[in-house]
Amino acid sequence: MNIEQDYLQGSLTTAIRDVIETMTGLCIEEVLSQEVCKINKGEISGVMLILGERNALMSLTMSKELCTTIISYMTGIEKTDITEEEIYDGAAELVNMVAGRAKAILSGTKYHFNITPPFTIIGQDHFIVHKDKIFNITKNYIIDDRSLFLQIYYIN
Amino acid sequence: MKILSVDDSAIIRKIIKMAVEVIEYEFLEAGDGEAALSIINENYRDIALILLDWNMPGIDGFEVLKTIKSDDRLKSIPVMMVTTESEKLSIIKAIQAGAIHYVVKPFTMEEVTRKMFEALGKGE
């Protein structure tokens, strides 16, 4: 990993904690494991491109249940009253805020970057596959006893 | 009186709505800049505050801000930016264009409520 990848990973790691704790008050714990899993299945992914000295694709993949929980804590709406559209919108806004927060952390440094509008991938047990030589980082977090995967793929 | 939230995220508008209800104002919402300008033109006499996202499809928040502040009927309405856009230059641009406050996402309910109170001249 070069220094820029390290900075990006570090800022996103800080950002995800800031966003979850500030917006929901929920605890977020990183799962530290030597085991590298290339396929992290989920039901909903918020995805965004990071454009800087190095370009990267970042995704936050989770279950619909976790996404609903996060939105419920963010908005105060009962989980049962949250619509499908709100879940999709929430996943996109979550990745938008994480990338935006990371962008703020690196603002004014030579590692600053721009972000694209976020988009959402939906589907039971979906996962993102990349070519073998693309350097990527996966981090696994636990929120409310459920997994959230942060994945960063360096595309140049 | 009414508070207008302009954000392309329905979830963010819901959070703002909660804060607006806490301070007992009527809530208006728009999902993009074009819809916002239409609502503002129809309701400007009753709008006490506008909370504006920056990055939105079509007319972005900064363009909406400039439009409001260049219109004699609208320019006295306080506008508060609520956005992930956090570059120092963007904050300076927005304040110079007439934004009264600048809140960077993520935010707490307390922070956004306090800034709304300040923008409304209630100083809490």
PDB file of C-alpha atoms in Angstrom:
ATOM      1  CA  MET A   1       0.000   0.000   0.000  1.00  0.00           C
ATOM      2  CA  ASN A   2       1.376   3.407  -0.906  1.00  0.00           C
ATOM      3  CA  ILE A   3       1.039   6.493   1.284  1.00  0.00           C
ATOM      4  CA  GLU A   4      -1.936   7.891  -0.643  1.00  0.00           C
ATOM      5  CA  GLN A   5      -3.894   4.665  -0.312  1.00  0.00           C
ATOM      6  CA  ASP A   6      -3.054   4.716   3.384  1.00  0.00           C
ATOM      7  CA  TYR A   7      -4.370   8.293   3.748  1.00  0.00           C
ATOM      8  CA  LEU A   8      -7.581   7.461   1.891  1.00  0.00           C
ATOM      9  CA  GLN A   9      -8.174   4.362   3.962  1.00  0.00           C
ATOM     10  CA  GLY A  10      -7.440   6.270   7.163  1.00  0.00           C
ATOM     11  CA  SER A  11      -9.780   9.143   6.301  1.00  0.00           C
ATOM     12  CA  LEU A  12     -12.606   6.811   5.280  1.00  0.00           C
ATOM     13  CA  THR A  13     -12.155   4.786   8.471  1.00  0.00           C
ATOM     14  CA  THR A  14     -12.433   7.952  10.560  1.00  0.00           C
ATOM     15  CA  ALA A  15     -15.323   9.207   8.424  1.00  0.00           C
ATOM     16  CA  ILE A  16     -17.455   6.102   8.765  1.00  0.00           C
ATOM     17  CA  ARG A  17     -17.132   6.242  12.546  1.00  0.00           C
ATOM     18  CA  ASP A  18     -17.927   9.989  12.601  1.00  0.00           C
ATOM     19  CA  VAL A  19     -21.001   9.604  10.395  1.00  0.00           C
ATOM     20  CA  ILE A  20     -22.503   6.615  12.210  1.00  0.00           C
ATOM     21  CA  GLU A  21     -21.849   7.960  15.703  1.00  0.00           C
ATOM     22  CA  THR A  22     -22.926  11.541  14.923  1.00  0.00           C
ATOM     23  CA  MET A  23     -26.021  10.759  12.879  1.00  0.00           C
ATOM     24  CA  THR A  24     -27.311   7.730  14.811  1.00  0.00           C
ATOM     25  CA  GLY A  25     -25.605   7.550  18.200  1.00  0.00           C
ATOM     26  CA  LEU A  26     -25.008   3.843  17.510  1.00  0.00           C
ATOM     27  CA  CYS A  27     -21.695   2.180  18.383  1.00  0.00           C
ATOM     28  CA  ILE A  28     -19.537   1.009  15.496  1.00  0.00           C
ATOM     29  CA  GLU A  29     -16.816  -1.571  16.062  1.00  0.00           C
ATOM     30  CA  GLU A  30     -14.214  -2.627  13.538  1.00  0.00           C
ATOM     31  CA  VAL A  31     -13.701  -6.384  13.278  1.00  0.00           C
ATOM     32  CA  LEU A  32      -9.971  -6.950  13.255  1.00  0.00           C
ATOM     33  CA  SER A  33      -9.225 -10.183  11.470  1.00  0.00           C
ATOM     34  CA  GLN A  34      -6.274 -11.602   9.583  1.00  0.00           C
ATOM     35  CA  GLU A  35      -8.669 -13.442   7.336  1.00  0.00           C
ATOM     36  CA  VAL A  36      -9.302 -11.657   4.033  1.00  0.00           C
ATOM     37  CA  CYS A  37     -12.687 -12.404   2.537  1.00  0.00           C
ATOM     38  CA  LYS A  38     -12.993 -11.362  -1.110  1.00  0.00           C
ATOM     39  CA  ILE A  39     -16.746 -11.765  -1.278  1.00  0.00           C
ATOM     40  CA  ASN A  40     -18.871  -9.853   1.180  1.00  0.00           C
ATOM     41  CA  LYS A  41     -22.505 -10.441   0.438  1.00  0.00           C
ATOM     42  CA  GLY A  42     -25.173  -7.925   1.261  1.00  0.00           C
ATOM     43  CA  GLU A  43     -28.609  -6.725   0.306  1.00  0.00           C
ATOM     44  CA  ILE A  44     -27.837  -3.069  -0.250  1.00  0.00           C
ATOM     45  CA  SER A  45     -24.694  -1.165  -1.233  1.00  0.00           C
ATOM     46  CA  GLY A  46     -24.122   2.563  -1.377  1.00  0.00           C
ATOM     47  CA  VAL A  47     -21.426   3.242  -3.957  1.00  0.00           C
ATOM     48  CA  MET A  48     -19.407   6.287  -4.930  1.00  0.00           C
ATOM     49  CA  LEU A  49     -16.354   7.201  -6.985  1.00  0.00           C
ATOM     50  CA  ILE A  50     -13.456   9.042  -5.407  1.00  0.00           C
ATOM     51  CA  LEU A  51     -11.486  11.118  -7.898  1.00  0.00           C
ATOM     52  CA  GLY A  52      -8.069  12.353  -6.915  1.00  0.00           C
ATOM     53  CA  GLU A  53      -4.425  11.639  -7.525  1.00  0.00           C
ATOM     54  CA  ARG A  54      -5.550   8.004  -7.331  1.00  0.00           C
ATOM     55  CA  ASN A  55      -9.108   7.155  -8.323  1.00  0.00           C
ATOM     56  CA  ALA A  56     -11.060   4.663  -6.283  1.00  0.00           C
ATOM     57  CA  LEU A  57     -14.494   3.154  -5.987  1.00  0.00           C
ATOM     58  CA  MET A  58     -15.820   2.882  -2.461  1.00  0.00           C
ATOM     59  CA  SER A  59     -18.818   0.932  -1.319  1.00  0.00           C
ATOM     60  CA  LEU A  60     -20.689   0.357   1.908  1.00  0.00           C
ATOM     61  CA  THR A  61     -22.443  -3.016   1.820  1.00  0.00           C
ATOM     62  CA  MET A  62     -24.947  -4.129   4.442  1.00  0.00           C
ATOM     63  CA  SER A  63     -28.151  -5.994   5.059  1.00  0.00           C
ATOM     64  CA  LYS A  64     -31.471  -4.260   4.550  1.00  0.00           C
ATOM     65  CA  GLU A  65     -32.108  -4.789   8.266  1.00  0.00           C
ATOM     66  CA  LEU A  66     -28.979  -2.846   9.228  1.00  0.00           C
ATOM     67  CA  CYS A  67     -29.712  -0.080   6.722  1.00  0.00           C
ATOM     68  CA  THR A  68     -33.233   0.201   8.147  1.00  0.00           C
ATOM     69  CA  THR A  69     -31.845   0.356  11.692  1.00  0.00           C
ATOM     70  CA  ILE A  70     -29.400   3.124  10.760  1.00  0.00           C
ATOM     71  CA  ILE A  71     -32.141   5.147   9.041  1.00  0.00           C
ATOM     72  CA  SER A  72     -34.456   4.628  11.995  1.00  0.00           C
ATOM     73  CA  TYR A  73     -31.836   6.007  14.385  1.00  0.00           C
ATOM     74  CA  MET A  74     -31.052   8.884  11.998  1.00  0.00           C
ATOM     75  CA  THR A  75     -34.641   9.988  11.516  1.00  0.00           C
ATOM     76  CA  GLY A  76     -36.483   8.783  14.603  1.00  0.00           C
ATOM     77  CA  ILE A  77     -38.915   6.891  12.356  1.00  0.00           C
ATOM     78  CA  GLU A  78     -40.016   3.431  13.531  1.00  0.00           C
ATOM     79  CA  LYS A  79     -38.303   0.690  11.492  1.00  0.00           C
ATOM     80  CA  THR A  80     -41.667  -0.678  10.392  1.00  0.00           C
ATOM     81  CA  ASP A  81     -42.630   2.706   8.923  1.00  0.00           C
ATOM     82  CA  ILE A  82     -39.527   3.070   6.740  1.00  0.00           C
ATOM     83  CA  THR A  83     -40.273   2.545   3.042  1.00  0.00           C
ATOM     84  CA  GLU A  84     -38.144   0.736   0.442  1.00  0.00           C
ATOM     85  CA  GLU A  85     -37.398   4.082  -1.263  1.00  0.00           C
ATOM     86  CA  GLU A  86     -36.208   5.540   2.040  1.00  0.00           C
ATOM     87  CA  ILE A  87     -33.877   2.565   2.523  1.00  0.00           C
ATOM     88  CA  TYR A  88     -32.362   3.077  -0.952  1.00  0.00           C
ATOM     89  CA  ASP A  89     -32.073   6.828  -0.402  1.00  0.00           C
ATOM     90  CA  GLY A  90     -30.575   6.275   3.049  1.00  0.00           C
ATOM     91  CA  ALA A  91     -27.834   3.963   1.721  1.00  0.00           C
ATOM     92  CA  ALA A  92     -26.892   6.560  -0.901  1.00  0.00           C
ATOM     93  CA  GLU A  93     -26.891   9.390   1.648  1.00  0.00           C
ATOM     94  CA  LEU A  94     -24.810   7.313   4.047  1.00  0.00           C
ATOM     95  CA  VAL A  95     -22.047   6.733   1.490  1.00  0.00           C
ATOM     96  CA  ASN A  96     -22.333  10.396   0.438  1.00  0.00           C
ATOM     97  CA  MET A  97     -21.766  11.579   4.007  1.00  0.00           C
ATOM     98  CA  VAL A  98     -18.882   9.139   4.603  1.00  0.00           C
ATOM     99  CA  ALA A  99     -17.098  10.191   1.412  1.00  0.00           C
ATOM    100  CA  GLY A 100     -17.893  13.848   2.118  1.00  0.00           C
ATOM    101  CA  ARG A 101     -16.482  13.595   5.631  1.00  0.00           C
ATOM    102  CA  ALA A 102     -13.322  11.856   4.325  1.00  0.00           C
ATOM    103  CA  LYS A 103     -13.017  14.584   1.701  1.00  0.00           C
ATOM    104  CA  ALA A 104     -13.198  17.194   4.466  1.00  0.00           C
ATOM    105  CA  ILE A 105     -10.486  15.390   6.463  1.00  0.00           C
ATOM    106  CA  LEU A 106      -8.122  15.445   3.459  1.00  0.00           C
ATOM    107  CA  SER A 107      -9.132  18.920   2.293  1.00  0.00           C
ATOM    108  CA  GLY A 108      -6.121  21.212   2.005  1.00  0.00           C
ATOM    109  CA  THR A 109      -3.677  18.314   1.756  1.00  0.00           C
ATOM    110  CA  LYS A 110      -2.124  16.967  -1.415  1.00  0.00           C
ATOM    111  CA  TYR A 111      -4.384  13.931  -1.021  1.00  0.00           C
ATOM    112  CA  HIS A 112      -7.603  15.931  -1.492  1.00  0.00           C
ATOM    113  CA  PHE A 113     -10.191  14.426  -3.816  1.00  0.00           C
ATOM    114  CA  ASN A 114     -13.563  15.016  -5.429  1.00  0.00           C
ATOM    115  CA  ILE A 115     -16.593  12.751  -5.255  1.00  0.00           C
ATOM    116  CA  THR A 116     -19.329  11.774  -7.698  1.00  0.00           C
ATOM    117  CA  PRO A 117     -23.038  11.554  -6.869  1.00  0.00           C
ATOM    118  CA  PRO A 118     -23.712   8.316  -4.964  1.00  0.00           C
ATOM    119  CA  PHE A 119     -25.718   5.390  -6.272  1.00  0.00           C
ATOM    120  CA  THR A 120     -27.260   2.327  -4.683  1.00  0.00           C
ATOM    121  CA  ILE A 121     -27.084  -1.346  -5.660  1.00  0.00           C
ATOM    122  CA  ILE A 122     -29.927  -3.514  -4.390  1.00  0.00           C
ATOM    123  CA  GLY A 123     -30.322  -7.281  -4.450  1.00  0.00           C
ATOM    124  CA  GLN A 124     -30.257 -10.170  -2.046  1.00  0.00           C
ATOM    125  CA  ASP A 125     -26.773 -11.690  -1.606  1.00  0.00           C
ATOM    126  CA  HIS A 126     -25.204  -9.357  -4.161  1.00  0.00           C
ATOM    127  CA  PHE A 127     -21.475  -8.764  -4.051  1.00  0.00           C
ATOM    128  CA  ILE A 128     -18.884  -6.780  -5.969  1.00  0.00           C
ATOM    129  CA  VAL A 129     -16.210  -8.638  -7.907  1.00  0.00           C
ATOM    130  CA  HIS A 130     -13.039  -7.021  -9.139  1.00  0.00           C
ATOM    131  CA  LYS A 131     -10.125  -8.147 -11.251  1.00  0.00           C
ATOM    132  CA  ASP A 132      -7.379  -9.883  -9.315  1.00  0.00           C
ATOM    133  CA  LYS A 133      -4.758  -7.203  -9.834  1.00  0.00           C
ATOM    134  CA  ILE A 134      -6.905  -4.320  -8.613  1.00  0.00           C
ATOM    135  CA  PHE A 135      -5.672  -3.358  -5.188  1.00  0.00           C
ATOM    136  CA  ASN A 136      -8.519  -3.312  -2.742  1.00  0.00           C
ATOM    137  CA  ILE A 137      -9.203  -2.970   0.941  1.00  0.00           C
ATOM    138  CA  THR A 138     -12.121  -4.427   2.855  1.00  0.00           C
ATOM    139  CA  LYS A 139     -13.015  -3.445   6.379  1.00  0.00           C
ATOM    140  CA  ASN A 140     -15.695  -5.148   8.381  1.00  0.00           C
ATOM    141  CA  TYR A 141     -17.623  -3.237  11.027  1.00  0.00           C
ATOM    142  CA  ILE A 142     -20.302  -4.324  13.444  1.00  0.00           C
ATOM    143  CA  ILE A 143     -23.233  -2.016  14.155  1.00  0.00           C
ATOM    144  CA  ASP A 144     -26.139  -3.257  16.255  1.00  0.00           C
ATOM    145  CA  ASP A 145     -24.801  -6.847  15.908  1.00  0.00           C
ATOM    146  CA  ARG A 146     -24.843  -6.682  12.100  1.00  0.00           C
ATOM    147  CA  SER A 147     -22.033  -6.411   9.551  1.00  0.00           C
ATOM    148  CA  LEU A 148     -21.191  -3.385   7.468  1.00  0.00           C
ATOM    149  CA  PHE A 149     -18.456  -3.760   4.845  1.00  0.00           C
ATOM    150  CA  LEU A 150     -16.408  -0.821   3.650  1.00  0.00           C
ATOM    151  CA  GLN A 151     -14.656  -1.684   0.408  1.00  0.00           C
ATOM    152  CA  ILE A 152     -12.189   0.476  -1.488  1.00  0.00           C
ATOM    153  CA  TYR A 153     -11.025  -0.500  -4.978  1.00  0.00           C
ATOM    154  CA  TYR A 154      -8.173   1.485  -6.497  1.00  0.00           C
ATOM    155  CA  ILE A 155      -8.952   1.813 -10.192  1.00  0.00           C
ATOM    156  CA  ASN A 156      -5.792   3.536 -11.359  1.00  0.00           C
TER     157      ASN A 156
ATOM    158  CA  MET B   1     -44.263  30.691   9.614  1.00  0.00           C
ATOM    159  CA  LYS B   2     -42.536  28.030   7.541  1.00  0.00           C
ATOM    160  CA  ILE B   3     -39.074  26.523   7.184  1.00  0.00           C
ATOM    161  CA  LEU B   4     -38.079  25.064   3.807  1.00  0.00           C
ATOM    162  CA  SER B   5     -35.637  22.148   3.550  1.00  0.00           C
ATOM    163  CA  VAL B   6     -34.048  21.655   0.129  1.00  0.00           C
ATOM    164  CA  ASP B   7     -32.110  18.408  -0.200  1.00  0.00           C
ATOM    165  CA  ASP B   8     -32.106  15.616  -2.789  1.00  0.00           C
ATOM    166  CA  SER B   9     -32.048  13.079   0.057  1.00  0.00           C
ATOM    167  CA  ALA B  10     -35.493  12.323   1.497  1.00  0.00           C
ATOM    168  CA  ILE B  11     -33.778  10.992   4.626  1.00  0.00           C
ATOM    169  CA  ILE B  12     -32.033  14.299   5.301  1.00  0.00           C
ATOM    170  CA  ARG B  13     -35.331  16.134   4.753  1.00  0.00           C
ATOM    171  CA  LYS B  14     -36.950  13.836   7.328  1.00  0.00           C
ATOM    172  CA  ILE B  15     -34.244  14.658   9.872  1.00  0.00           C
ATOM    173  CA  ILE B  16     -34.661  18.382   9.229  1.00  0.00           C
ATOM    174  CA  LYS B  17     -38.420  17.957   9.533  1.00  0.00           C
ATOM    175  CA  MET B  18     -37.975  16.502  13.020  1.00  0.00           C
ATOM    176  CA  ALA B  19     -35.864  19.498  14.058  1.00  0.00           C
ATOM    177  CA  VAL B  20     -38.378  21.936  12.539  1.00  0.00           C
ATOM    178  CA  GLU B  21     -41.216  20.292  14.441  1.00  0.00           C
ATOM    179  CA  VAL B  22     -39.242  20.631  17.670  1.00  0.00           C
ATOM    180  CA  ILE B  23     -39.107  24.398  17.216  1.00  0.00           C
ATOM    181  CA  GLU B  24     -42.762  24.431  16.152  1.00  0.00           C
ATOM    182  CA  TYR B  25     -42.545  25.801  12.632  1.00  0.00           C
ATOM    183  CA  GLU B  26     -44.446  24.560   9.619  1.00  0.00           C
ATOM    184  CA  PHE B  27     -42.313  22.375   7.337  1.00  0.00           C
ATOM    185  CA  LEU B  28     -41.885  22.695   3.567  1.00  0.00           C
ATOM    186  CA  GLU B  29     -39.593  20.507   1.460  1.00  0.00           C
ATOM    187  CA  ALA B  30     -38.087  20.305  -2.011  1.00  0.00           C
ATOM    188  CA  GLY B  31     -35.919  17.585  -3.573  1.00  0.00           C
ATOM    189  CA  ASP B  32     -34.100  19.806  -6.072  1.00  0.00           C
ATOM    190  CA  GLY B  33     -33.279  23.417  -6.873  1.00  0.00           C
ATOM    191  CA  GLU B  34     -36.022  23.914  -9.430  1.00  0.00           C
ATOM    192  CA  ALA B  35     -38.753  22.695  -7.072  1.00  0.00           C
ATOM    193  CA  ALA B  36     -37.238  24.849  -4.331  1.00  0.00           C
ATOM    194  CA  LEU B  37     -37.445  28.050  -6.395  1.00  0.00           C
ATOM    195  CA  SER B  38     -41.024  27.276  -7.286  1.00  0.00           C
ATOM    196  CA  ILE B  39     -41.986  26.762  -3.610  1.00  0.00           C
ATOM    197  CA  ILE B  40     -40.054  29.887  -2.569  1.00  0.00           C
ATOM    198  CA  ASN B  41     -41.823  32.025  -5.172  1.00  0.00           C
ATOM    199  CA  GLU B  42     -45.225  30.770  -4.036  1.00  0.00           C
ATOM    200  CA  ASN B  43     -44.574  31.016  -0.284  1.00  0.00           C
ATOM    201  CA  TYR B  44     -41.913  33.664   0.213  1.00  0.00           C
ATOM    202  CA  ARG B  45     -44.069  35.820   2.475  1.00  0.00           C
ATOM    203  CA  ASP B  46     -44.382  32.923   4.945  1.00  0.00           C
ATOM    204  CA  ILE B  47     -40.873  31.437   4.779  1.00  0.00           C
ATOM    205  CA  ALA B  48     -38.795  32.221   7.870  1.00  0.00           C
ATOM    206  CA  LEU B  49     -35.733  30.145   6.930  1.00  0.00           C
ATOM    207  CA  ILE B  50     -34.371  27.995   4.101  1.00  0.00           C
ATOM    208  CA  LEU B  51     -32.014  25.047   4.699  1.00  0.00           C
ATOM    209  CA  LEU B  52     -30.169  24.313   1.494  1.00  0.00           C
ATOM    210  CA  ASP B  53     -28.062  21.398   0.297  1.00  0.00           C
ATOM    211  CA  TRP B  54     -25.276  22.258  -2.156  1.00  0.00           C
ATOM    212  CA  ASN B  55     -24.933  19.235  -4.440  1.00  0.00           C
ATOM    213  CA  MET B  56     -28.235  18.448  -6.111  1.00  0.00           C
ATOM    214  CA  PRO B  57     -29.236  17.416  -9.620  1.00  0.00           C
ATOM    215  CA  GLY B  58     -30.171  20.278 -11.958  1.00  0.00           C
ATOM    216  CA  ILE B  59     -29.946  23.682 -10.285  1.00  0.00           C
ATOM    217  CA  ASP B  60     -27.535  23.233  -7.364  1.00  0.00           C
ATOM    218  CA  GLY B  61     -27.851  24.825  -3.948  1.00  0.00           C
ATOM    219  CA  PHE B  62     -25.328  27.558  -4.616  1.00  0.00           C
ATOM    220  CA  GLU B  63     -27.293  28.696  -7.680  1.00  0.00           C
ATOM    221  CA  VAL B  64     -30.487  28.677  -5.599  1.00  0.00           C
ATOM    222  CA  LEU B  65     -28.739  30.781  -2.949  1.00  0.00           C
ATOM    223  CA  LYS B  66     -27.544  33.308  -5.551  1.00  0.00           C
ATOM    224  CA  THR B  67     -31.036  33.478  -7.090  1.00  0.00           C
ATOM    225  CA  ILE B  68     -32.627  34.154  -3.690  1.00  0.00           C
ATOM    226  CA  LYS B  69     -30.100  36.810  -2.738  1.00  0.00           C
ATOM    227  CA  SER B  70     -30.403  38.632  -6.070  1.00  0.00           C
ATOM    228  CA  ASP B  71     -34.206  38.913  -5.852  1.00  0.00           C
ATOM    229  CA  ASP B  72     -35.511  41.912  -3.896  1.00  0.00           C
ATOM    230  CA  ARG B  73     -38.606  39.992  -2.783  1.00  0.00           C
ATOM    231  CA  LEU B  74     -36.591  37.052  -1.419  1.00  0.00           C
ATOM    232  CA  LYS B  75     -33.218  38.330  -0.294  1.00  0.00           C
ATOM    233  CA  SER B  76     -34.273  38.992   3.318  1.00  0.00           C
ATOM    234  CA  ILE B  77     -35.069  35.278   3.869  1.00  0.00           C
ATOM    235  CA  PRO B  78     -32.191  33.739   5.851  1.00  0.00           C
ATOM    236  CA  VAL B  79     -30.518  30.777   4.134  1.00  0.00           C
ATOM    237  CA  MET B  80     -28.493  28.127   5.917  1.00  0.00           C
ATOM    238  CA  MET B  81     -26.374  25.665   3.919  1.00  0.00           C
ATOM    239  CA  VAL B  82     -26.584  22.022   5.120  1.00  0.00           C
ATOM    240  CA  THR B  83     -24.212  20.003   2.973  1.00  0.00           C
ATOM    241  CA  THR B  84     -21.345  17.518   2.685  1.00  0.00           C
ATOM    242  CA  GLU B  85     -19.488  20.185   0.678  1.00  0.00           C
ATOM    243  CA  SER B  86     -16.777  21.123   3.143  1.00  0.00           C
ATOM    244  CA  GLU B  87     -14.018  22.856   1.186  1.00  0.00           C
ATOM    245  CA  LYS B  88     -13.022  26.115   2.887  1.00  0.00           C
ATOM    246  CA  LEU B  89     -13.452  27.939  -0.431  1.00  0.00           C
ATOM    247  CA  SER B  90     -17.038  26.675  -0.759  1.00  0.00           C
ATOM    248  CA  ILE B  91     -17.887  27.849   2.751  1.00  0.00           C
ATOM    249  CA  ILE B  92     -16.421  31.300   2.025  1.00  0.00           C
ATOM    250  CA  LYS B  93     -18.310  31.462  -1.306  1.00  0.00           C
ATOM    251  CA  ALA B  94     -21.612  30.603   0.369  1.00  0.00           C
ATOM    252  CA  ILE B  95     -21.155  33.106   3.200  1.00  0.00           C
ATOM    253  CA  GLN B  96     -20.123  35.812   0.711  1.00  0.00           C
ATOM    254  CA  ALA B  97     -23.219  35.012  -1.361  1.00  0.00           C
ATOM    255  CA  GLY B  98     -25.388  35.606   1.702  1.00  0.00           C
ATOM    256  CA  ALA B  99     -25.741  32.302   3.603  1.00  0.00           C
ATOM    257  CA  ILE B 100     -26.239  32.981   7.298  1.00  0.00           C
ATOM    258  CA  HIS B 101     -24.868  29.626   8.522  1.00  0.00           C
ATOM    259  CA  TYR B 102     -23.012  26.655   7.089  1.00  0.00           C
ATOM    260  CA  VAL B 103     -23.584  23.171   8.560  1.00  0.00           C
ATOM    261  CA  VAL B 104     -21.435  20.317   7.273  1.00  0.00           C
ATOM    262  CA  LYS B 105     -22.892  16.792   7.253  1.00  0.00           C
ATOM    263  CA  PRO B 106     -22.766  14.704   9.371  1.00  0.00           C
ATOM    264  CA  PHE B 107     -24.538  16.871  11.926  1.00  0.00           C
ATOM    265  CA  THR B 108     -26.300  16.277  15.193  1.00  0.00           C
ATOM    266  CA  MET B 109     -29.917  17.265  15.756  1.00  0.00           C
ATOM    267  CA  GLU B 110     -28.721  19.595  18.508  1.00  0.00           C
ATOM    268  CA  GLU B 111     -26.335  21.370  16.137  1.00  0.00           C
ATOM    269  CA  VAL B 112     -28.868  21.897  13.373  1.00  0.00           C
ATOM    270  CA  THR B 113     -31.585  22.971  15.834  1.00  0.00           C
ATOM    271  CA  ARG B 114     -29.241  25.464  17.514  1.00  0.00           C
ATOM    272  CA  LYS B 115     -28.184  26.924  14.153  1.00  0.00           C
ATOM    273  CA  MET B 116     -31.827  27.231  13.116  1.00  0.00           C
ATOM    274  CA  PHE B 117     -32.606  29.095  16.329  1.00  0.00           C
ATOM    275  CA  GLU B 118     -29.695  31.441  15.662  1.00  0.00           C
ATOM    276  CA  ALA B 119     -30.743  31.987  12.059  1.00  0.00           C
ATOM    277  CA  LEU B 120     -34.269  32.781  13.209  1.00  0.00           C
ATOM    278  CA  GLY B 121     -32.870  35.377  15.584  1.00  0.00           C
ATOM    279  CA  LYS B 122     -33.891  33.423  18.654  1.00  0.00           C
ATOM    280  CA  GLY B 123     -30.312  33.142  19.854  1.00  0.00           C
ATOM    281  CA  GLU B 124     -30.595  29.762  21.603  1.00  0.00           C
TER     282      GLU B 124
END
